[in-house]
Coordinates of C-alpha atoms in Angstrom, one line a residue:
M42 CA 43.6 255.1 264.3
F43 CA 42.0 258.5 263.8
P44 CA 40.3 261.1 266.0
V45 CA 36.5 260.7 266.1
N46 CA 34.0 263.2 267.3
L47 CA 31.5 260.8 269.0
K48 CA 28.7 263.4 269.0
T49 CA 29.0 263.8 265.2
F50 CA 29.7 260.1 264.5
C51 CA 27.0 258.7 266.7
P52 CA 24.8 261.3 268.4
P53 CA 22.1 258.7 269.6
L54 CA 24.7 257.0 271.7
V55 CA 25.8 260.3 273.3
D56 CA 22.2 261.2 274.2
F57 CA 21.5 257.7 275.6
W58 CA 24.7 257.7 277.7
R59 CA 23.7 261.0 279.4
I60 CA 20.3 259.6 280.4
R61 CA 21.7 256.3 281.4
T62 CA 24.5 257.8 283.6
K63 CA 22.0 259.7 285.8
F64 CA 19.7 256.7 286.1
C65 CA 22.5 254.3 287.0
Q66 CA 23.9 256.5 289.7
K67 CA 20.6 256.5 291.6
T68 CA 19.9 252.8 291.0
C69 CA 23.3 251.6 292.1
T70 CA 23.0 253.6 295.3
F71 CA 19.7 251.9 296.0
M72 CA 21.2 248.6 295.1
L73 CA 24.2 248.9 297.5
Y74 CA 21.9 250.0 300.3
C75 CA 19.6 247.0 299.8
G76 CA 22.7 244.8 299.7
K77 CA 23.8 246.1 303.2
I78 CA 20.4 245.3 304.6
E79 CA 20.6 241.7 303.2
V80 CA 24.0 241.1 304.7
L81 CA 23.0 242.4 308.1
S82 CA 19.8 240.4 308.2
F83 CA 20.8 237.0 306.9
G84 CA 24.4 236.6 307.9
K85 CA 27.6 236.4 306.0
T86 CA 26.9 233.4 303.8
R87 CA 23.3 233.9 303.0
G88 CA 23.8 237.6 302.8
K89 CA 26.5 237.1 300.1
K90 CA 24.1 235.0 298.1
Y91 CA 21.4 237.5 298.3
M92 CA 23.8 240.3 297.5
T93 CA 24.9 238.5 294.4
N94 CA 21.4 238.0 293.2
I95 CA 20.5 241.6 293.9
C96 CA 23.5 242.8 291.9
I97 CA 22.6 240.6 288.9
I98 CA 19.0 241.5 288.9
A99 CA 19.7 245.2 289.4
T100 CA 22.1 245.2 286.5
I101 CA 19.6 243.5 284.2
I102 CA 16.8 245.8 285.4
I103 CA 19.0 248.9 284.7
Y104 CA 19.7 247.5 281.2
L105 CA 16.0 246.8 280.5
V106 CA 14.9 250.2 281.7
A107 CA 17.6 251.9 279.7
M108 CA 16.3 250.3 276.5
L109 CA 12.8 251.6 277.3
L110 CA 14.2 255.1 277.9
V111 CA 15.7 255.0 274.4
G112 CA 12.3 254.2 273.0
F113 CA 10.7 257.1 274.9
A114 CA 13.5 259.4 273.8
Y115 CA 12.7 258.8 270.2
S116 CA 8.9 258.6 270.5
K117 CA 8.5 262.2 269.5
S118 CA 10.7 261.9 266.4
N119 CA 8.3 259.7 264.3
N120 CA 6.4 262.2 262.2
D121 CA 5.5 259.8 259.4
S122 CA 5.9 256.2 258.1
T123 CA 9.3 256.8 256.7
D124 CA 10.6 257.9 260.1
F125 CA 9.0 254.9 261.9
Y126 CA 10.2 252.3 259.4
L127 CA 13.5 253.7 258.1
G128 CA 14.5 256.5 260.5
G129 CA 14.1 259.0 257.7
R130 CA 17.1 257.4 255.9
K131 CA 19.4 259.3 258.2
M132 CA 21.4 256.5 259.8
G133 CA 25.2 256.9 260.3
P134 CA 27.7 254.2 259.2
L135 CA 28.4 252.9 262.7
V136 CA 24.8 252.6 263.7
T137 CA 23.9 251.0 260.3
A138 CA 26.7 248.4 260.6
M139 CA 26.2 247.4 264.2
S140 CA 22.5 247.5 264.0
A141 CA 22.5 245.2 261.0
E142 CA 24.8 242.7 262.6
A143 CA 23.2 242.9 266.1
S144 CA 19.8 242.2 264.5
D145 CA 21.4 239.4 262.5
M146 CA 23.2 237.8 265.4
S147 CA 20.2 236.7 267.4
S148 CA 20.1 234.6 270.6
W149 CA 21.8 231.8 268.7
L150 CA 25.1 233.7 268.9
L151 CA 25.2 233.5 272.7
M152 CA 23.1 230.4 273.1
G153 CA 22.7 228.3 270.0
M154 CA 26.2 228.4 268.5
P155 CA 28.1 227.8 271.8
G156 CA 25.7 225.0 272.6
L157 CA 26.3 223.3 269.2
A158 CA 30.0 223.7 269.6
Y159 CA 29.8 222.2 273.1
L160 CA 28.1 219.1 272.0
T161 CA 29.4 218.4 268.5
G162 CA 32.8 220.2 268.1
I163 CA 33.9 222.9 265.8
A164 CA 32.9 221.5 262.4
S165 CA 29.2 222.3 262.2
P166 CA 29.3 225.7 263.9
G167 CA 32.6 226.4 262.1
W168 CA 31.4 225.9 258.6
T169 CA 28.2 227.8 259.5
A170 CA 30.3 230.7 260.7
I171 CA 32.4 230.7 257.5
G172 CA 29.2 230.7 255.4
L173 CA 27.7 233.6 257.4
A174 CA 30.9 235.6 257.3
L175 CA 31.1 235.3 253.5
G176 CA 27.4 236.1 253.2
T177 CA 27.8 239.1 255.4
W178 CA 30.7 240.5 253.3
L179 CA 29.1 239.8 250.0
N180 CA 25.8 241.3 251.1
W181 CA 27.4 244.5 252.1
L182 CA 29.7 244.5 249.0
I183 CA 27.2 243.9 246.2
V184 CA 23.7 244.4 247.6
A185 CA 23.9 247.3 250.0
R186 CA 24.8 250.2 247.6
R187 CA 22.5 249.1 244.8
L188 CA 19.5 248.6 247.1
R189 CA 20.1 251.9 248.9
R190 CA 20.1 253.8 245.6
Y191 CA 17.3 251.9 243.9
S192 CA 14.9 252.0 246.9
A193 CA 15.5 255.8 247.3
N194 CA 14.8 256.4 243.7
L195 CA 11.5 254.5 244.0
E196 CA 10.8 255.9 247.4
A197 CA 10.3 252.4 248.8
I198 CA 10.3 252.0 252.6
T199 CA 9.8 248.3 252.9
V200 CA 11.3 245.3 251.1
P201 CA 7.9 244.0 249.6
Q202 CA 7.2 247.6 248.5
F203 CA 10.5 247.8 246.8
L204 CA 9.9 244.7 244.8
S205 CA 6.4 245.9 243.9
L206 CA 7.6 249.3 242.7
R207 CA 10.7 247.8 241.0
F208 CA 8.5 245.6 238.7
H209 CA 5.5 248.1 238.5
D210 CA 3.2 245.5 240.0
Q211 CA -0.1 247.3 239.6
R212 CA -2.1 244.6 241.5
N213 CA 0.4 244.6 244.4
L214 CA 0.7 240.8 244.4
L215 CA 4.4 241.1 245.3
N216 CA 3.5 243.3 248.2
A217 CA 0.9 240.9 249.5
L218 CA 3.0 237.7 249.1
G219 CA 6.1 239.4 250.4
A220 CA 4.3 240.6 253.5
V221 CA 2.8 237.1 254.2
I222 CA 6.2 235.5 253.9
I223 CA 7.6 238.0 256.4
I224 CA 4.8 237.3 258.9
V225 CA 5.0 233.5 258.5
F226 CA 8.7 233.3 259.1
F227 CA 9.3 236.2 261.5
V228 CA 6.8 234.9 264.0
P229 CA 8.8 231.7 264.8
Y230 CA 12.0 233.7 264.6
T231 CA 10.6 236.1 267.2
A232 CA 9.5 233.1 269.3
S233 CA 13.1 231.8 269.4
G234 CA 14.1 235.0 271.0
F235 CA 11.4 234.8 273.6
A236 CA 12.4 231.2 274.3
A237 CA 16.0 232.4 274.9
C238 CA 14.8 234.9 277.5
G239 CA 12.7 232.3 279.2
K240 CA 15.6 229.9 279.4
L241 CA 17.9 232.6 280.7
F242 CA 15.8 233.6 283.8
H243 CA 14.5 230.1 284.5
S244 CA 18.0 228.5 284.5
L245 CA 19.5 231.2 286.6
F246 CA 16.9 232.3 289.1
G247 CA 14.3 229.5 288.8
V248 CA 11.8 232.0 287.6
D249 CA 8.8 230.6 285.8
Y250 CA 9.7 230.2 282.1
M251 CA 6.4 231.7 280.8
A252 CA 6.5 234.6 283.1
A253 CA 10.1 235.5 282.0
M254 CA 9.1 235.4 278.4
V255 CA 6.1 237.7 279.0
V256 CA 8.2 240.3 280.8
S257 CA 10.9 240.2 278.2
A258 CA 8.3 240.5 275.4
C259 CA 6.7 243.5 277.1
V260 CA 10.1 245.4 277.3
I261 CA 10.9 244.7 273.6
V262 CA 7.4 245.7 272.5
G263 CA 7.6 248.8 274.7
Y264 CA 10.6 250.5 273.1
T265 CA 9.7 249.3 269.6
I266 CA 6.2 250.7 269.4
T267 CA 7.3 254.0 271.0
G268 CA 10.5 254.7 269.3
G269 CA 10.3 252.9 265.9
F270 CA 13.3 252.5 263.7
R271 CA 15.6 255.0 265.4
A272 CA 15.0 253.4 268.8
V273 CA 15.6 250.0 267.3
T274 CA 18.9 250.9 265.6
T275 CA 20.2 252.8 268.6
T276 CA 19.4 250.0 271.0
D277 CA 20.9 247.6 268.6
L278 CA 24.2 249.6 268.7
I279 CA 24.2 249.5 272.5
Q280 CA 23.3 245.9 272.5
S281 CA 26.1 244.9 270.1
I282 CA 28.6 246.5 272.6
V283 CA 27.0 244.6 275.5
M284 CA 27.2 241.4 273.5
S285 CA 30.9 241.9 272.7
L286 CA 31.7 242.5 276.4
A287 CA 29.8 239.4 277.4
L288 CA 31.7 237.2 274.9
V289 CA 35.1 238.6 276.1
A290 CA 34.3 238.2 279.8
V291 CA 33.0 234.6 279.5
L292 CA 36.0 233.6 277.3
V293 CA 38.6 235.0 279.8
Y294 CA 37.0 233.5 282.9
G295 CA 36.1 230.2 281.2
I296 CA 39.7 229.5 280.0
G297 CA 41.0 230.1 283.6
A298 CA 38.3 227.9 285.1
A299 CA 39.1 225.1 282.7
G300 CA 42.8 225.1 283.7
G301 CA 44.2 227.2 281.0
W302 CA 44.1 227.2 277.2
D303 CA 46.4 224.2 276.9
A304 CA 43.9 222.2 279.0
V305 CA 41.0 223.3 276.8
V306 CA 42.8 222.2 273.7
A307 CA 44.0 219.0 275.2
N308 CA 40.5 218.0 276.2
A309 CA 39.1 218.9 272.7
Q310 CA 41.9 216.8 271.0
S311 CA 41.1 213.8 273.2
L312 CA 37.5 213.7 271.8
P313 CA 37.0 211.9 268.4
G314 CA 36.0 214.3 265.7
Y315 CA 35.8 217.3 268.0
L316 CA 38.7 219.5 266.9
T317 CA 38.6 219.1 263.2
M318 CA 36.6 220.7 260.4
M319 CA 36.1 217.4 258.6
A320 CA 34.2 215.4 261.3
S321 CA 31.6 215.9 264.0
H322 CA 31.8 214.6 267.5
N323 CA 29.0 212.3 268.7
A324 CA 28.8 212.9 272.5
A325 CA 26.3 210.1 273.2
E326 CA 28.5 207.4 271.6
G327 CA 31.9 209.0 272.0
T328 CA 32.7 208.6 268.3
A329 CA 33.3 210.8 265.2
T330 CA 31.0 211.3 262.3
S331 CA 32.6 212.2 259.0
Y332 CA 31.8 215.6 257.6
S333 CA 31.4 215.2 253.8
L334 CA 31.7 217.8 251.1
L335 CA 27.9 217.8 250.8
D336 CA 27.7 218.6 254.6
I337 CA 30.1 221.5 254.2
V338 CA 28.2 223.0 251.2
S339 CA 24.9 222.5 253.0
T340 CA 26.2 224.2 256.2
M341 CA 27.9 227.1 254.4
A342 CA 24.6 227.7 252.6
W343 CA 23.6 229.7 255.7
G344 CA 25.4 232.6 254.0
L345 CA 22.8 232.6 251.2
G346 CA 20.2 233.7 253.7
Y347 CA 21.6 237.2 254.0
F348 CA 20.4 238.2 250.6
G349 CA 16.8 237.7 251.7
M350 CA 16.8 239.0 255.3
P351 CA 14.2 241.9 255.4
H352 CA 15.4 243.3 258.7
I353 CA 19.0 243.5 257.4
L354 CA 18.1 244.8 253.9
L355 CA 16.1 247.6 255.7
R356 CA 19.4 248.8 257.2
F357 CA 20.9 249.2 253.7
M358 CA 17.9 251.2 252.7
A359 CA 18.1 253.5 255.8
I360 CA 21.8 254.7 255.7
E361 CA 22.0 258.5 255.1
D362 CA 24.8 258.3 252.4
E363 CA 25.6 255.3 250.2
K364 CA 29.3 256.4 250.2
K365 CA 29.5 255.5 253.9
L366 CA 28.6 251.9 253.2
V367 CA 32.2 251.1 252.7
L368 CA 33.0 251.9 256.3
S369 CA 29.9 250.1 257.4
R370 CA 30.9 247.0 255.5
R371 CA 34.3 246.9 257.2
I372 CA 32.9 247.4 260.7
A373 CA 30.2 244.8 260.1
S374 CA 32.5 242.1 258.6
V375 CA 35.2 242.4 261.2
W376 CA 32.7 242.3 264.1
V377 CA 30.9 239.3 262.7
V378 CA 34.1 237.2 262.3
I379 CA 35.3 238.1 265.8
A380 CA 31.9 237.5 267.5
M381 CA 31.3 234.1 265.9
T382 CA 34.8 232.9 266.5
A383 CA 34.5 233.8 270.2
S384 CA 31.1 232.1 270.4
I385 CA 32.5 228.8 269.0
I386 CA 35.5 228.9 271.3
I387 CA 33.2 229.4 274.3
G388 CA 31.5 226.2 273.5
M389 CA 34.8 224.4 273.4
V390 CA 35.9 226.1 276.7
G391 CA 32.6 225.2 278.3
L392 CA 33.4 221.5 277.6
G393 CA 36.8 222.0 279.0
M394 CA 35.3 223.4 282.2
T395 CA 33.1 220.3 282.4
K396 CA 36.2 218.1 282.1
A397 CA 37.9 220.1 284.9
G398 CA 34.8 219.7 287.2
A399 CA 33.9 223.4 287.2
L400 CA 30.7 222.9 285.2
E401 CA 28.2 220.0 285.1
Y402 CA 27.7 218.2 281.8
L403 CA 25.1 219.9 279.6
S404 CA 23.1 217.6 277.3
G405 CA 20.5 218.3 274.6
S406 CA 19.0 221.8 274.6
S407 CA 20.5 222.6 278.0
S408 CA 23.9 223.0 276.2
E409 CA 22.5 226.3 274.9
T410 CA 22.7 227.7 278.5
V411 CA 26.5 227.2 278.7
I412 CA 27.1 231.0 278.9
V413 CA 24.4 231.3 281.5
R414 CA 26.1 228.7 283.7
I415 CA 29.5 230.3 283.3
A416 CA 28.0 233.7 284.3
N417 CA 26.5 232.1 287.4
L418 CA 30.0 230.9 288.4
I419 CA 31.5 234.3 287.8
A420 CA 28.9 235.9 290.1
Q421 CA 30.1 233.9 293.0
H422 CA 33.3 235.9 293.2
G423 CA 32.0 239.1 294.8
I424 CA 29.9 242.2 294.1
L425 CA 31.8 243.4 291.1
A426 CA 31.9 239.9 289.6
A427 CA 28.1 239.7 290.1
V428 CA 27.7 243.0 288.3
L429 CA 29.8 241.6 285.5
A430 CA 27.7 238.5 285.4
G431 CA 24.6 240.7 285.2
L432 CA 26.2 242.4 282.1
I433 CA 26.9 239.0 280.6
L434 CA 23.3 238.0 281.0
A435 CA 22.2 241.3 279.7
G436 CA 24.3 240.4 276.7
I437 CA 22.1 237.4 276.0
L438 CA 19.1 239.6 276.4
A439 CA 20.8 242.0 274.0
A440 CA 21.3 239.3 271.4
T441 CA 17.6 238.4 271.7
M442 CA 16.2 241.9 271.8
S443 CA 18.2 243.3 268.9
T444 CA 16.8 240.7 266.6
A445 CA 13.2 240.5 267.9
D446 CA 12.7 244.3 267.7
S447 CA 13.8 244.4 264.1
Q448 CA 11.6 241.5 263.2
M449 CA 8.5 242.9 264.8
L450 CA 9.2 246.3 263.1
A451 CA 9.5 244.5 259.7
A452 CA 6.3 242.6 260.3
A453 CA 4.5 245.8 261.3
S454 CA 5.5 247.5 258.1
S455 CA 4.3 244.5 256.1
V456 CA 0.8 244.6 257.6
S457 CA 0.3 248.3 257.8
Q458 CA 2.0 249.4 254.6
N459 CA 2.0 246.4 252.3
I460 CA -1.2 244.6 253.1
L461 CA -3.7 247.1 254.4
Q462 CA -2.7 250.2 252.3
E463 CA -1.2 248.9 249.1
F464 CA -2.8 245.5 248.6
G465 CA -6.1 246.3 250.4
H466 CA -6.3 249.9 249.1
M467 CA -7.3 251.2 252.6
K468 CA -6.9 254.9 253.0
L469 CA -5.1 255.4 256.3
T470 CA -3.9 258.6 257.8
E471 CA -0.3 258.6 259.2
R472 CA -1.7 258.2 262.7
Q473 CA -3.9 255.3 261.7
S474 CA -1.0 253.7 259.8
L475 CA 1.3 253.9 262.8
F476 CA -1.5 252.5 265.1
A477 CA -1.9 249.5 262.8
A478 CA 1.8 249.0 262.8
R479 CA 2.0 249.1 266.6
L480 CA -1.0 246.7 266.9
T481 CA 0.8 244.3 264.6
I482 CA 3.8 244.3 266.8
I483 CA 1.7 243.4 269.8
C484 CA 0.0 240.6 268.0
V485 CA 3.2 239.2 266.7
S486 CA 4.7 239.2 270.2
V487 CA 1.6 237.4 271.6
V488 CA 1.8 234.6 269.0
G489 CA 5.5 234.4 269.5
V490 CA 5.1 233.8 273.2
V491 CA 2.5 231.1 272.5
L492 CA 4.7 229.3 270.0
A493 CA 7.7 229.4 272.4
R494 CA 5.8 228.0 275.4
D495 CA 7.8 224.7 275.3
P496 CA 11.0 225.3 277.4
N497 CA 12.7 222.4 275.6
S498 CA 12.5 224.0 272.2
S499 CA 15.9 224.5 270.5
V500 CA 16.8 228.1 269.7
F501 CA 19.2 227.0 267.0
G502 CA 16.6 224.8 265.3
I503 CA 13.9 227.5 265.2
V504 CA 16.3 230.1 263.9
S505 CA 17.7 227.8 261.2
F506 CA 14.2 227.2 259.8
A507 CA 13.2 230.8 259.7
W508 CA 16.5 231.8 258.2
A509 CA 15.9 229.3 255.4
G510 CA 12.5 230.7 254.8
F511 CA 13.7 234.2 254.1
G512 CA 16.8 233.1 252.2
G513 CA 14.7 230.7 250.1
A514 CA 11.8 233.1 249.4
Y515 CA 13.6 236.5 249.1
G516 CA 17.3 235.8 248.4
A517 CA 17.4 234.8 244.8
V518 CA 14.6 237.1 243.8
M519 CA 16.3 240.1 245.4
L520 CA 19.5 239.4 243.5
C521 CA 17.6 239.1 240.3
A522 CA 15.7 242.3 241.0
L523 CA 18.9 244.3 241.6
F524 CA 21.2 242.8 238.9
W525 CA 19.1 241.3 236.1
K526 CA 17.3 243.7 233.8
R527 CA 15.2 241.0 232.1
C528 CA 13.6 239.9 235.4
N529 CA 9.9 240.7 235.5
W530 CA 7.1 240.7 238.1
Q531 CA 5.8 237.2 237.0
G532 CA 9.3 235.7 237.5
A533 CA 9.7 237.4 240.9
L534 CA 6.3 236.3 242.1
A535 CA 6.8 232.7 241.0
G536 CA 10.4 232.7 242.5
M537 CA 9.2 233.9 245.9
L538 CA 6.4 231.4 246.0
A539 CA 8.5 228.5 244.8
G540 CA 11.3 229.2 247.3
G541 CA 9.0 229.7 250.3
L542 CA 7.1 226.5 249.6
M543 CA 10.3 224.5 249.0
V544 CA 11.5 225.3 252.5
F545 CA 8.5 223.4 253.9
V546 CA 8.6 220.6 251.3
W547 CA 12.3 219.9 251.8
K548 CA 12.2 220.3 255.6
Y549 CA 9.2 218.0 256.3
L550 CA 8.9 215.7 253.3
I551 CA 12.3 215.3 251.6
S552 CA 14.9 215.8 254.4
P553 CA 13.5 212.9 256.5
L554 CA 14.5 210.5 253.7
G555 CA 18.1 211.0 254.9
G556 CA 21.3 210.6 253.0
V557 CA 22.0 213.3 250.4
F558 CA 18.5 214.6 251.0
S559 CA 19.3 215.7 254.6
I560 CA 21.0 218.9 253.5
Y561 CA 19.9 222.2 254.9
E562 CA 16.6 223.3 253.3
L563 CA 17.9 226.8 252.5
L564 CA 20.2 225.5 249.6
P565 CA 17.5 223.7 247.6
A566 CA 15.0 226.4 248.3
F567 CA 17.4 229.2 247.1
L568 CA 18.3 227.2 243.9
T569 CA 14.6 226.4 243.2
S570 CA 13.6 230.1 243.6
L571 CA 16.4 231.2 241.3
L572 CA 15.6 228.6 238.6
V573 CA 11.9 229.4 238.7
C574 CA 12.5 233.2 238.6
V575 CA 14.7 232.9 235.6
V576 CA 12.6 230.5 233.6
V577 CA 9.3 232.3 234.3
S578 CA 10.8 235.7 233.4
L579 CA 12.1 234.4 230.1
V580 CA 8.8 232.8 229.0
T581 CA 6.7 235.9 229.9
P582 CA 6.8 239.4 228.4
A583 CA 9.9 241.5 228.9
P584 CA 9.8 244.5 231.3
S585 CA 8.7 247.9 229.8
K586 CA 11.2 250.6 228.7
E587 CA 10.2 252.6 231.8
I588 CA 11.2 249.8 234.1
E589 CA 14.5 249.3 232.2
A590 CA 15.3 253.0 232.5
E591 CA 14.7 252.9 236.3
F592 CA 17.0 249.8 236.4
E593 CA 19.8 251.7 234.5
A594 CA 19.4 254.8 236.8
A595 CA 20.1 252.7 239.9
K596 CA 23.5 251.3 238.6

């Protein structure tokens, strides 16, 4: 341990805390006053129920308003596009690490992954987590430093722009294709976040699913369009803390409600294929399904997606000093491992609670609400417990918001910077450019709400497809761009196109054939992109001496 000056290490968090403290004092006073009125008016039993709901709702409202305050606090600091998209490349190591991982760990961390573990056991989510942990570590180890240095040398502020400048793409074809890929795959990714918000409020309060999504989208859009990258990264840091607290609280309570850790393990061991990494549990038939080597490789392929995630790569480009990336890597890697492990265990604990009679059986997509159901049980134990339940539910919102805001910001930069200005050659002032970016954010959110209108949609399923899209289209090309001098713009363009198309081809045409073809579409898409990029680069003219000199300067 070492002494840390919080104001120096993370000034945005200090500023936010000062604002939040004053707001919370007044809101909590009002909350308690309202609670007294409810108790007096409706009697002890009904009053307790109303008081519980008031505490939960008030906690969530405080959290949402606090996120908007962060956006307003940073609204005056965006002087140009670099500020709005990259925070002026002045992000500290803690903010960079936690923002990258919070934006990575979307609603599937607190909904999709526990739900998968609840239904199928530890194999599928376990191998996914191992792949993601390795991908996280490797991404920080080999990509972060080179990308930070290379993008700064080229003065690139978006991922498509970096590729275009890296290969001296005079026609900006890489800019345009890269931007289209970001929009195509980020819209459903954002939709999955909105779906998580709708499920949260509908399952807990019976609030209309669509209304909950619209309100959540408005809050996310609000602080993103006002504060830009600084607001997004600061809220991501706060939200990673809230997510961590939610995981710990649910885990501790759930183990107790299930009858203790021994009871949880005993229940898991009694189910065929549940507590092993070499088989998957079939809840409908009560049998075990073997987990083959191909299944393991396919599931671990999730880790390949990290090399092509635009919203994560932007964090590498934004850190103030590349030397601080070592600290960021350690923070990010440790947090990811702990968070995913806790998430999987929560799924197992939830099934133990079902066995103990503390929780009803959750089938299908309803299994993704296991943390919501546990939070609802916690809330029944008094006012402080209700506030804690509110924080847990805010943690689910945090997981959703921290990803959706980053995705919308990346989509905004793609339209305003890459398509309109660089590919379309439109002359926009800084004010017009920021207006176009903010309008894009609103449009993406509207389309996302429309796509997520089905309350039975699976958060995990939507995220896995979008993740494959970015990993397949960007992953191999980004590695070649950073580490292979012979790679040229023709190879990069062909690789991006081939990888992006293969995701759709494999998902909808080849995977339904079953057998060995049912592997996760990210793996064949990544390999196809890599192969095409290499072959096309080798059969087309080599890069110019100027491009090779820039490559050497970034080593």
